[in-house]
XYZ file of C-alpha atoms in Angstrom:
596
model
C 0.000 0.000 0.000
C 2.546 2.111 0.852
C 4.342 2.872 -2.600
C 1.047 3.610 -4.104
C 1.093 7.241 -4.841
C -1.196 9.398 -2.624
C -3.687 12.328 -4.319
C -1.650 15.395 -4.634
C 1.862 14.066 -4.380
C 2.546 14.267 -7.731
C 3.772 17.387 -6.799
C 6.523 16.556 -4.534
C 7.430 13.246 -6.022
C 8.913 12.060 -9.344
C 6.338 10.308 -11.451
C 7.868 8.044 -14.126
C 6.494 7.611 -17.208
C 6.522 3.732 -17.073
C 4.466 4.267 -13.683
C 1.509 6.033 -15.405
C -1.787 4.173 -17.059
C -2.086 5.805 -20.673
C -4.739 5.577 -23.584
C -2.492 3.245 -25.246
C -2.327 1.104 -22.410
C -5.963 -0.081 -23.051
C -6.772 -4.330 -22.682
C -8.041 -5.742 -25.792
C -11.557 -6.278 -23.162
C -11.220 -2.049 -23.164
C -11.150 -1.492 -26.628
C -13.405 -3.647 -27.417
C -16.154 -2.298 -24.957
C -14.939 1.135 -26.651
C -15.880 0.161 -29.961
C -19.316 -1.329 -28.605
C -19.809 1.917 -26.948
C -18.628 4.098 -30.147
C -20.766 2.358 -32.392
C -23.923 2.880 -30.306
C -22.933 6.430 -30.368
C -22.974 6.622 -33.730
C -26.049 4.178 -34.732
C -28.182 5.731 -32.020
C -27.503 9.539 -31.097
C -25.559 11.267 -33.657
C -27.855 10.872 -36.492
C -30.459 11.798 -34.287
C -28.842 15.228 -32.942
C -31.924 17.375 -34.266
C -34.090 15.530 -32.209
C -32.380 16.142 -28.984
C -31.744 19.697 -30.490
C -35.792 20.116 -30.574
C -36.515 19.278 -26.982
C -37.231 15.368 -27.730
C -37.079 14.204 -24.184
C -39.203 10.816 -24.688
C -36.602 10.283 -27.001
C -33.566 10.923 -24.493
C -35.495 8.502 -22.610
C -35.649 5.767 -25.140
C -31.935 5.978 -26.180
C -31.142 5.890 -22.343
C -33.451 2.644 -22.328
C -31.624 0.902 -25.472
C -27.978 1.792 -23.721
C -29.644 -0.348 -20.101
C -30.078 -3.342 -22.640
C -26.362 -2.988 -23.562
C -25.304 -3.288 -20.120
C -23.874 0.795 -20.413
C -25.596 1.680 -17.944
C -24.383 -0.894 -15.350
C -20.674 -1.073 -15.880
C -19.633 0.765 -12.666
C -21.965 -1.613 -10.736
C -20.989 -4.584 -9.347
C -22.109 -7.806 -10.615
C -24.108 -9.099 -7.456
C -26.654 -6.355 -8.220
C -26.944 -6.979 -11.716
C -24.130 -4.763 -12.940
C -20.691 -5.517 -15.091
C -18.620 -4.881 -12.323
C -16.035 -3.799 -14.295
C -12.526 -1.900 -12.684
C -12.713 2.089 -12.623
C -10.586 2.928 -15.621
C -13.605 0.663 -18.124
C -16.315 3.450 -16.444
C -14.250 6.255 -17.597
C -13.750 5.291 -20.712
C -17.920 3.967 -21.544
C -18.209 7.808 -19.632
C -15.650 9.156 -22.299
C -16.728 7.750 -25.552
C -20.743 7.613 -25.051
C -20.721 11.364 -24.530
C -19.404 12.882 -27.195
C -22.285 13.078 -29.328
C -24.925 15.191 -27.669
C -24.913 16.906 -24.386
C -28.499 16.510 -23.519
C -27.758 12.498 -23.971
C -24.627 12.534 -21.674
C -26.287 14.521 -19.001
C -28.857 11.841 -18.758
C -26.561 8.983 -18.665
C -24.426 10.734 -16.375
C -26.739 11.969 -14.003
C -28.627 8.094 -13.915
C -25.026 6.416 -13.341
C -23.251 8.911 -11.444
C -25.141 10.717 -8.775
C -28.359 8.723 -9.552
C -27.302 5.054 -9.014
C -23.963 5.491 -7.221
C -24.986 6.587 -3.785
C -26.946 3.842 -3.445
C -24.441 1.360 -4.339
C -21.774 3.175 -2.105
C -23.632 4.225 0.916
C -26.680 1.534 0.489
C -27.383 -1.082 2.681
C -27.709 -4.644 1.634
C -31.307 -4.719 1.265
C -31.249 -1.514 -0.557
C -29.119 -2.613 -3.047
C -30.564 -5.615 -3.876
C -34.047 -3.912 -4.081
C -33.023 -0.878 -6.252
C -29.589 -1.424 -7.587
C -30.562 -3.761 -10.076
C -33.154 -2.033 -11.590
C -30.710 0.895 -12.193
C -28.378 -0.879 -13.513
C -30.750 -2.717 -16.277
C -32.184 0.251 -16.793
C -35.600 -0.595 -16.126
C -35.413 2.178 -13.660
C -34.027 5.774 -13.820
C -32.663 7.393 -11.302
C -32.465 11.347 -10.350
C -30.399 13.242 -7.688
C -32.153 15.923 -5.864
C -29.029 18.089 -3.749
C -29.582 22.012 -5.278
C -32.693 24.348 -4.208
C -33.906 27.776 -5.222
C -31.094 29.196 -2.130
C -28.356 26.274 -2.254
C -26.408 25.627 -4.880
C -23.026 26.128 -4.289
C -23.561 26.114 -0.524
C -24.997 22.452 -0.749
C -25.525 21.776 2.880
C -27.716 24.957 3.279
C -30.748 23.633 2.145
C -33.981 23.920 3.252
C -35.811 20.343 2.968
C -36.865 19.567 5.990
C -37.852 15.543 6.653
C -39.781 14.936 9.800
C -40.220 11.719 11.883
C -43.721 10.610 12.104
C -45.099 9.597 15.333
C -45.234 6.207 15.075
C -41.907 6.328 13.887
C -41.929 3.852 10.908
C -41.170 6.612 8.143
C -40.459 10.564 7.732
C -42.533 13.393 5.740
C -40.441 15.350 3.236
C -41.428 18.958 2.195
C -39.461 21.191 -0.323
C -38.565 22.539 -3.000
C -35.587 20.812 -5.000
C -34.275 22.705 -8.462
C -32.008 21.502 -11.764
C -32.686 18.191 -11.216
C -31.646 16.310 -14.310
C -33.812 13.230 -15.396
C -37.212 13.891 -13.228
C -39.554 14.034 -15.884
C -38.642 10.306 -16.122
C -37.265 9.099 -13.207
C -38.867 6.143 -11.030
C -36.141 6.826 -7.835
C -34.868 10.187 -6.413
C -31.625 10.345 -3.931
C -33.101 13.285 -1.715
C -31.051 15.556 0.661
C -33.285 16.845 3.449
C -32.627 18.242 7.115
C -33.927 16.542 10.139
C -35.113 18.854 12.880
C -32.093 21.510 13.553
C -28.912 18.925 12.754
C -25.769 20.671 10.913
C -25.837 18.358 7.970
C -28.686 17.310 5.944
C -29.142 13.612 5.234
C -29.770 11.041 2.508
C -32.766 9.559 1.582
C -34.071 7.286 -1.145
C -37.293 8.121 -2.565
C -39.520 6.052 -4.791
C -41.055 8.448 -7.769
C -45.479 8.303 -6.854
C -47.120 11.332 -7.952
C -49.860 10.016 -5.416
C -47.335 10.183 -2.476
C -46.752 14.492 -2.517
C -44.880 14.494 -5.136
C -44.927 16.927 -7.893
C -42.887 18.848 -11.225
C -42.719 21.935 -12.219
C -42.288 22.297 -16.261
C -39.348 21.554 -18.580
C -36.674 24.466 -18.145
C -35.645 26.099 -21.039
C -31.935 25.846 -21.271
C -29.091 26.889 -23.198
C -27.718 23.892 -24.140
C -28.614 20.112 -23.350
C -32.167 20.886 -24.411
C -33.288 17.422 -24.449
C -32.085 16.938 -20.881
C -35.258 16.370 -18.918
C -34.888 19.067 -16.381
C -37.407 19.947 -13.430
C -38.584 21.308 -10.605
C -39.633 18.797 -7.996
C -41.651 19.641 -5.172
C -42.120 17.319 -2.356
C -45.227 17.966 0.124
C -45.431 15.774 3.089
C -43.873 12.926 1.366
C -43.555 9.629 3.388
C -40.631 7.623 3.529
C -40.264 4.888 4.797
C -37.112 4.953 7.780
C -35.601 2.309 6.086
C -35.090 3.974 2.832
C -32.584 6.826 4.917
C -29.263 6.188 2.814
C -26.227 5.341 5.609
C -26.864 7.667 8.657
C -28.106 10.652 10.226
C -26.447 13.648 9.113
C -24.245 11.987 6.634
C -25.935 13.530 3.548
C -23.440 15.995 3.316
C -20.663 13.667 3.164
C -22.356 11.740 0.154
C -23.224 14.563 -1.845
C -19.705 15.996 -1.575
C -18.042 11.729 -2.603
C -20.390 11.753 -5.304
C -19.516 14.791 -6.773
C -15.781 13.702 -6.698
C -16.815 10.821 -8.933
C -19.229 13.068 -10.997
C -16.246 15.545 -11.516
C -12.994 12.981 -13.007
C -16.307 11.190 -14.802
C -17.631 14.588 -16.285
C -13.692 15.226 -17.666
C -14.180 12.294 -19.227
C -17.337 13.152 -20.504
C -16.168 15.880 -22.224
C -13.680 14.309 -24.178
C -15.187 12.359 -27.269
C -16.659 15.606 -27.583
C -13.401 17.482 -28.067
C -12.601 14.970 -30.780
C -15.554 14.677 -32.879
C -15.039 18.352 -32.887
C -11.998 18.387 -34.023
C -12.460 16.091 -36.324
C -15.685 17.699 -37.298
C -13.294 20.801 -38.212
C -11.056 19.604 -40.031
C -13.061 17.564 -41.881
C -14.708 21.000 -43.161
C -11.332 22.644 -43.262
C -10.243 20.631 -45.969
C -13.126 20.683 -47.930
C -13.771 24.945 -47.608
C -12.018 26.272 -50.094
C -10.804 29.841 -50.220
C -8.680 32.108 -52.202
C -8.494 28.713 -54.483
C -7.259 26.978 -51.833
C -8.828 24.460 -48.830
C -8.944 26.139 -45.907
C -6.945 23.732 -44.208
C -3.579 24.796 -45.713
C -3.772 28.302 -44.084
C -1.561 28.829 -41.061
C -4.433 30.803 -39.182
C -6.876 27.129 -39.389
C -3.849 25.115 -38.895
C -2.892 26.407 -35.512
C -6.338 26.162 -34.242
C -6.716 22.272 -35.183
C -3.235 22.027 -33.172
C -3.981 23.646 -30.215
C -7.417 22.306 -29.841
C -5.603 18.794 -30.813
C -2.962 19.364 -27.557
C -5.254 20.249 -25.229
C -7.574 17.232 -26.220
C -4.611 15.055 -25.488
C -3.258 16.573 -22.391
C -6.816 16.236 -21.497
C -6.958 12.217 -22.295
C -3.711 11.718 -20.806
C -4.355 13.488 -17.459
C -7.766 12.103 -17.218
C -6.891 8.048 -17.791
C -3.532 8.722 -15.443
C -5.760 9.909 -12.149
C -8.645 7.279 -13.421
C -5.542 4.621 -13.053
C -4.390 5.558 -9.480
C -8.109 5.591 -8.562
C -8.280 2.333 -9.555
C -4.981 1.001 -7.918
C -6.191 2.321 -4.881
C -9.470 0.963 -4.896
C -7.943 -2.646 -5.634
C -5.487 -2.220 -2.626
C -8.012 -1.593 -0.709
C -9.908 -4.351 -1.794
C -6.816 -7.066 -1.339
C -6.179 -5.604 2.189
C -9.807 -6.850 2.946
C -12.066 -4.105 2.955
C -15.418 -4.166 1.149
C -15.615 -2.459 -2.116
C -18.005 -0.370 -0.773
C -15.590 1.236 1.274
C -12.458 0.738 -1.141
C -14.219 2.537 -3.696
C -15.344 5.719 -1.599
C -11.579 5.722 0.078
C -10.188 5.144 -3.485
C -11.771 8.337 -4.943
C -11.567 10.666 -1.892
C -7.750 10.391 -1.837
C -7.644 11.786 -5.264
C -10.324 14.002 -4.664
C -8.015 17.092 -5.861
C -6.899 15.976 -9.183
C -10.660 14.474 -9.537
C -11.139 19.044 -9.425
C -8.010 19.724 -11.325
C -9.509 17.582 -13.945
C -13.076 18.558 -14.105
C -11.764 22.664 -14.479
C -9.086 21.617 -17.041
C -11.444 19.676 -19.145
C -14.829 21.331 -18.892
C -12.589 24.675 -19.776
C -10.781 22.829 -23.244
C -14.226 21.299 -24.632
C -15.627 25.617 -24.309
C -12.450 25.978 -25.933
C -12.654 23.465 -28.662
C -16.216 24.257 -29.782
C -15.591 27.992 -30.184
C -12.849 27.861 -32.688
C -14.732 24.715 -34.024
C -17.667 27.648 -34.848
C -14.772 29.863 -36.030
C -13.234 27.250 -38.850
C -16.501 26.819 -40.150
C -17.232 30.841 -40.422
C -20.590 31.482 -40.505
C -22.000 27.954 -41.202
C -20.797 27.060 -37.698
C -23.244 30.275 -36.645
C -26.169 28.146 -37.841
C -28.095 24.662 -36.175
C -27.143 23.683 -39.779
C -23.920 21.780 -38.900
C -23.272 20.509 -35.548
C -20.997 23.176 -33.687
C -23.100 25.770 -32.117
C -25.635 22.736 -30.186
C -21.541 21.718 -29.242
C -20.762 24.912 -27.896
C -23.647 25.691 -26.358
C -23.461 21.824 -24.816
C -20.225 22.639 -23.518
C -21.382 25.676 -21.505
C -22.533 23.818 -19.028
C -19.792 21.603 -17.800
C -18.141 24.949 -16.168
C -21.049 24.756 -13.551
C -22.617 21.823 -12.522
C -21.002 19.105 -10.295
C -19.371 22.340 -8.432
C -18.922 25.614 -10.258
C -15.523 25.677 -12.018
C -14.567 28.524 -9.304
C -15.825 26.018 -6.825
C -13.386 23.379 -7.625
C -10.177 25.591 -8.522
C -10.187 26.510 -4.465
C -11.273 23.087 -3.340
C -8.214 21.729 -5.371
C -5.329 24.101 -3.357
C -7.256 23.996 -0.706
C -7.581 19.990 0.068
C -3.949 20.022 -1.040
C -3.335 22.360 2.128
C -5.142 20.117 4.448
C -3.574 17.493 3.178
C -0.418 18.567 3.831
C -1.515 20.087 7.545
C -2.325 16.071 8.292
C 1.039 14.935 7.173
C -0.220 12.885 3.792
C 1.340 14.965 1.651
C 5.039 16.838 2.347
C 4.739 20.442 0.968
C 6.597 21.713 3.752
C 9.819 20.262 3.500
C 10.058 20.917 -0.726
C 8.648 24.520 0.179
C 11.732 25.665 2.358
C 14.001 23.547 0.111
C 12.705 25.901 -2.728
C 13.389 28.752 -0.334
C 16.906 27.906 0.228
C 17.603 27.958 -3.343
C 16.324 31.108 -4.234
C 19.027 32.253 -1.673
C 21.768 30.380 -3.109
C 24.079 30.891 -6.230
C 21.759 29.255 -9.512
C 23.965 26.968 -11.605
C 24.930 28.232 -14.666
C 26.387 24.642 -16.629
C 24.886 24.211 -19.344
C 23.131 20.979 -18.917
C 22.604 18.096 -21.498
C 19.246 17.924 -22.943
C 20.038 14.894 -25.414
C 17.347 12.626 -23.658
C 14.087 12.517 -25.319
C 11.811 15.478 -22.813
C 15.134 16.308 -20.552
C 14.563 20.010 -20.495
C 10.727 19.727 -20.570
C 11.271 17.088 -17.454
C 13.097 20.003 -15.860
C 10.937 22.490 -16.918
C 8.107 20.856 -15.017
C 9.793 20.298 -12.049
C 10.564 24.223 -12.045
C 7.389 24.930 -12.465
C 6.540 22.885 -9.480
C 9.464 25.187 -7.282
C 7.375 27.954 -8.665
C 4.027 26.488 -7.035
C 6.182 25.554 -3.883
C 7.160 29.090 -3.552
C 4.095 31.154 -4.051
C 1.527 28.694 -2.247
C 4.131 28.450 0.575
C 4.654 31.760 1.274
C 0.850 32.551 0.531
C 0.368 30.276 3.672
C 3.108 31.644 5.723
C 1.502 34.895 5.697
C -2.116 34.178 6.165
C -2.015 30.918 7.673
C -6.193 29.306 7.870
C -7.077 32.307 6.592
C -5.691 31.412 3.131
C -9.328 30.670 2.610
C -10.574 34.129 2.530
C -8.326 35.144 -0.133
C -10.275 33.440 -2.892
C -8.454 35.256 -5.445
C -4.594 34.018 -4.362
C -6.325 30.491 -4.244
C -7.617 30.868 -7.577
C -4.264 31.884 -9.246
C -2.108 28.928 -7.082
C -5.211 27.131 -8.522
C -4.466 27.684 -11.955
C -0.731 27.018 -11.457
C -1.416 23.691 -10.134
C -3.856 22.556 -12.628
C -1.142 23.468 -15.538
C 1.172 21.343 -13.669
C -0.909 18.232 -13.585
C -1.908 18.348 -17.024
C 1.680 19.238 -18.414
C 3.342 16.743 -16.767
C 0.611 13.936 -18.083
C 0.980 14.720 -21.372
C 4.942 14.227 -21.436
C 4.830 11.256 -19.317
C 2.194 9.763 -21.618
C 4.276 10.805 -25.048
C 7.728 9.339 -23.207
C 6.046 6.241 -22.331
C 4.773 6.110 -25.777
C 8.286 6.877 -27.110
C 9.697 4.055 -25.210
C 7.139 1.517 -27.035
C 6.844 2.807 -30.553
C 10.234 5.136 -31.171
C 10.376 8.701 -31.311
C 10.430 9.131 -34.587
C 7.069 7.375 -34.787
C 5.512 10.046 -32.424
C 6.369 13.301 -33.667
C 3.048 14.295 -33.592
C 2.377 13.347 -29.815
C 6.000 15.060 -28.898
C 4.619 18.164 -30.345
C 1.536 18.119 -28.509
C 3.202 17.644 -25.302
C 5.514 20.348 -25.854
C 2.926 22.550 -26.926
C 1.358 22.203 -24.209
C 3.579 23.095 -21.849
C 5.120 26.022 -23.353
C 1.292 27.219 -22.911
C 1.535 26.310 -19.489
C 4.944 27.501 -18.342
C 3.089 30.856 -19.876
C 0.336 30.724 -17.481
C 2.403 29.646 -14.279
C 4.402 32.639 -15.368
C 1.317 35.120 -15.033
C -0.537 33.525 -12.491
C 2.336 33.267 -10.163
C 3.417 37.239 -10.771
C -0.476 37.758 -10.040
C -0.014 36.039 -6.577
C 3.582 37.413 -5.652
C 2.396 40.884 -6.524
C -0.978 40.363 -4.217
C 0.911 39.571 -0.742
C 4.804 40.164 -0.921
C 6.624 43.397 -1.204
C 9.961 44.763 -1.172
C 12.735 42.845 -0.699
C 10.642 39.247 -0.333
C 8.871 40.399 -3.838
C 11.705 41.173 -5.998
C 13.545 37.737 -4.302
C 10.326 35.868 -5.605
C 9.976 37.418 -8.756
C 13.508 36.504 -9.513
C 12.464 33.035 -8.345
C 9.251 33.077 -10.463
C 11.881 34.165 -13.691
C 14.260 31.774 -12.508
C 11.987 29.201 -12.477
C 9.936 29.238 -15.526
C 13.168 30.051 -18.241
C 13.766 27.656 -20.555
C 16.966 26.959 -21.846
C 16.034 26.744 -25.322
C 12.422 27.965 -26.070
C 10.859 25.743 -28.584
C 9.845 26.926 -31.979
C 5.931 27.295 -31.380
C 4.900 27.735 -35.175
C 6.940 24.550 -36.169
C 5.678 22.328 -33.428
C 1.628 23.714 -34.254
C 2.489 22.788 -37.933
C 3.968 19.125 -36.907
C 0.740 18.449 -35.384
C -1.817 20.153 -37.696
C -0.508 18.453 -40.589
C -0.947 15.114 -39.236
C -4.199 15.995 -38.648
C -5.155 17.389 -41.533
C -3.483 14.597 -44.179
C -5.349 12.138 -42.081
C -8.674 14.379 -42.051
C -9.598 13.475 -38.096
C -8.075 13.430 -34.826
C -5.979 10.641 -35.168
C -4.172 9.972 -31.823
């Protein structure tokens, strides 16, 4: 157990590249469930994208019903309750690949799997997991989540829904008003969040869908993007529950709501990634067929570095992704093998990388807005109109930024977990910190050190650009101490530094695994990406860490950190940007999709 790596440490320790899981590491089993899940995608939903487009929510329903009868919507459950059982890495990527055709069809599978279906199977006792698990899982039931109300969204544990006792005792009466709760107009099972009496934390419940019982909806919301998303009101009125169906115990409903939103958040990263490629590949696909000035569109420089940088951030954004999916899952089968139930394994297992699990969801959620926009802006003013597919993309994507915790939300969860992880001793910032402090008072090296290696200066750029985290986050907590917290704006720019880090440093470590097994010269393409990527990044740590230094130092510690900052995100040789944009576009655009 011990040399598993814990959340957050990739900061502070080495990671090798032959100890990461990468998209190329798939089983045959994997790519084969892939496919299966790919060619549903395209049989079923992306023919059909003007029906979800026009509000079509019987029909969301019916394509949710044919994925049930191809076991999709049961992978993450275990097989006792009628579920494939299959290992965490195989949910991520049926999450990845089944979304990337339609929001309002991912929302619904995500919201049924995720927050719907996994609370019970986590928190659940045995009875009620063998009495609604199974029907989840087949898909014979859907399932809702009902956490946000009209004055707590972001504040989740503020809410107002109160559940009462009855006097006999056998069940409690739930009244209130729950709001943006995706699936209801279908759903046969809510997971409710209601307060008993005055207690701190609300607490679970699991509520069977009868009109007859106080139960009521208000009409479909009209939304920006995933239109065909059922999405409702629901309004409880002295609903009766029966005591048994109160999910683990009193007062725990905080606790669940905030472990199924770390799920929700790594699974929504990877929910947002077949979209990022069928975008891409959407674009370029147009690109060279637009032609201009006698010419396809795809052979002008302006195009060509779009379809590269939305190509490097879609890769960062696998790589990071299956990497954290992979340590989830290691930790969830040591777990296991030390003899705890998989119940618990699998809660413990996400919860200790509850921080990348953020990291990821900003990162990814931010690329796909990304991706869509300049997917509208290749195809001009065609990609204006619900004529071709990218403006029901982009305004798909919108959403992703806000729900399972606002993208602000997460940013200061992610630094500030990592502080309390290192206040309990899991994770040793301290020590690195004053190392980096020291040697910002000694004498830097000046040898000129040898780069041959495939990714030696980028390995050393991204430990810099750790030092350069170290030292602003350290010395952010050094002044304010617990109060850190209050300066939301310092959190949000060590925030943004640490994200860049994460994602950087997975895309090399993927492309030098990858190098190891196939040859560099065979991956030119992915070594551009990776490089690309973090010369955007060392950008950003650059910025965001003169935003925090010039926030809380001055005078002599200022100019000593901003030396540090310069010191620590120089390269030695800077790469040539254009080339390494028209490496990867022209892969891209000879092969006329995303092809990695």
């Amino acid at each position: 157990m011990s040399d598993i790596t814990r959340g957050g440490q990739f900061l502070v320790k080495e990671t090798k590249a032959e100890d990461i899981f990468t998209p190329e590491d798939f089983s045959e089993e994997q790519l084969m469930m892939r496919d299966s899940v790919k060619e549903f995608v395209d049989r079923e939903l992306w023919p059909n994208k003007e029906r979800f487009e026009k509000k079509d929510y019987a029909f969301t329903e019916e394509t949710m019903r044919k994925a049930g009868e191809l076991g999709f919507l049961g992978v993450a459950v275990p097989e006792e309750y009628g579920g494939l059982g299959m290992g965490f890495v195989s949910t991520m990527l049926v999450c990845d690949y089944i979304s990337g055709a339609t929001g309002s069809f991912s929302t619904a599978f995500g919201a049924h799997t995720g927050i719907g279906t996994m609370p019970i199977t986590l928190y659940g006792t045995e009875e009620q997991k063998q009495k609604y698990v199974p029907k989840l899982a087949s898909g014979e039931w859907f399932g809702a989540y009902c956490l946000t109300e009209p004055g707590a969204g972001s504040d989740a544990n503020s809410g107002k829904t109160k559940a009462v006792l009855s006097e006999d005792g056998t069940h409690y009466k739930i009244t209130g008003q729950k709001m943006w709760i995706s699936n209801a107009g279908f759903c046969n099972l809510f997971i409710v969040f209601a307060r008993i009496e005055d207690d701190k934390n609300i607490t679970g419940f699991i509520v069977e869908n009868d009109p007859e019982n106080g139960i009521s909806l208000g009409e479909e919301e009209h939304k920006l993007g995933i239109r065909a998303s059922s999405t409702r009101q629901v309004f409880f009125n002295e609903t009766k529950v029966p005591v048994e169906n109160m999910l683990s115990e009193r007062g725990n409903g905080f606790k669940i709501a905030m472990n199924a939103l770390n799920v929700g958040r790594i699974k929504l990263a990877a929910a947002c990634l077949d979209a990022q490629r069928r975008t891409i590949a959407n674009s370029v696909k147009y690109a060279n067929e637009r032609v201009q000035f006698k010419t396809p569109i795809a052979n002008f420089g302006a195009i060509r570095s779009k379809l590269a940088e939305m190509a490097a951030s879609c890769y960062a954004g696998e790589s990071a992704s299956y990497r954290a999916a992979k340590s989830i899952e290691d930790r969830i089968e040591a777990r296991v093998a030390a003899g705890e139930s998989h119940q618990d394994a699998e809660l413990k297992g996400v919860e200790e990388f509850a921080i990348e699990c953020s990291i990821l969801k900003v990162a990814v959620s931010e690329d796909i807005q990304n991706c869509s926009d300049e997917g509208i802006q290749i195809f001009g003013g065609m990609g204006f109109s619900e004529d071709t597919p990218m403006e029901s993309a982009w305004r798909d994507a919108r959403i992703a930024r806000i729900y399972e915790g606002t993208n602000e939300i997460n940013r200061m969860l992610s630094v500030g977990m990592l502080i309390k992880k290192a206040m309990k001793g899991h994770v040793d910032l301290l020590g690195p910190a004053m190392k980096v402090a020291e040697e910002l008072m000694g004498i830097p090296s000046f040898d000129t050190p040898d780069y041959s290696e495939l990714f030696a200066e980028e390995k050393e750029m991204i430990g810099k650009l750790k030092k350069a985290f170290l030292m602003v986050a350290g010395s952010a907590v050094q002044k304010y101490g617990p109060d850190l917290e209050e300066h939301q704006q310092l959190l949000m720019a060590a925030a943004d530094m640490l994200i860049e880090i994460y994602m950087a440093e997975s895309a090399i470590l993927r492309t030098e695994k990858l190098a190891k097994a196939k040859g560099e010269d065979n991956i030119q393409e992915q070594i551009a990406m990776a490089k690309l990527y973090l010369y955007h990044a060392v950008d950003l740590v650059n910025t965001k860490g003169k935003e925090g230094i010039a926030s809380f130092a001055e005078g002599d510690e200022q100019r000593m950190m901003l030396m540090g900052l310069k010191r620590f995100t120089k390269y030695t040789n800077l790469p040539n940007v254009v080339a390494l944009r028209e490496t990867i576009a022209a892969k891209i655009v000879a092969e006329n999709t995303y092809p990695f």
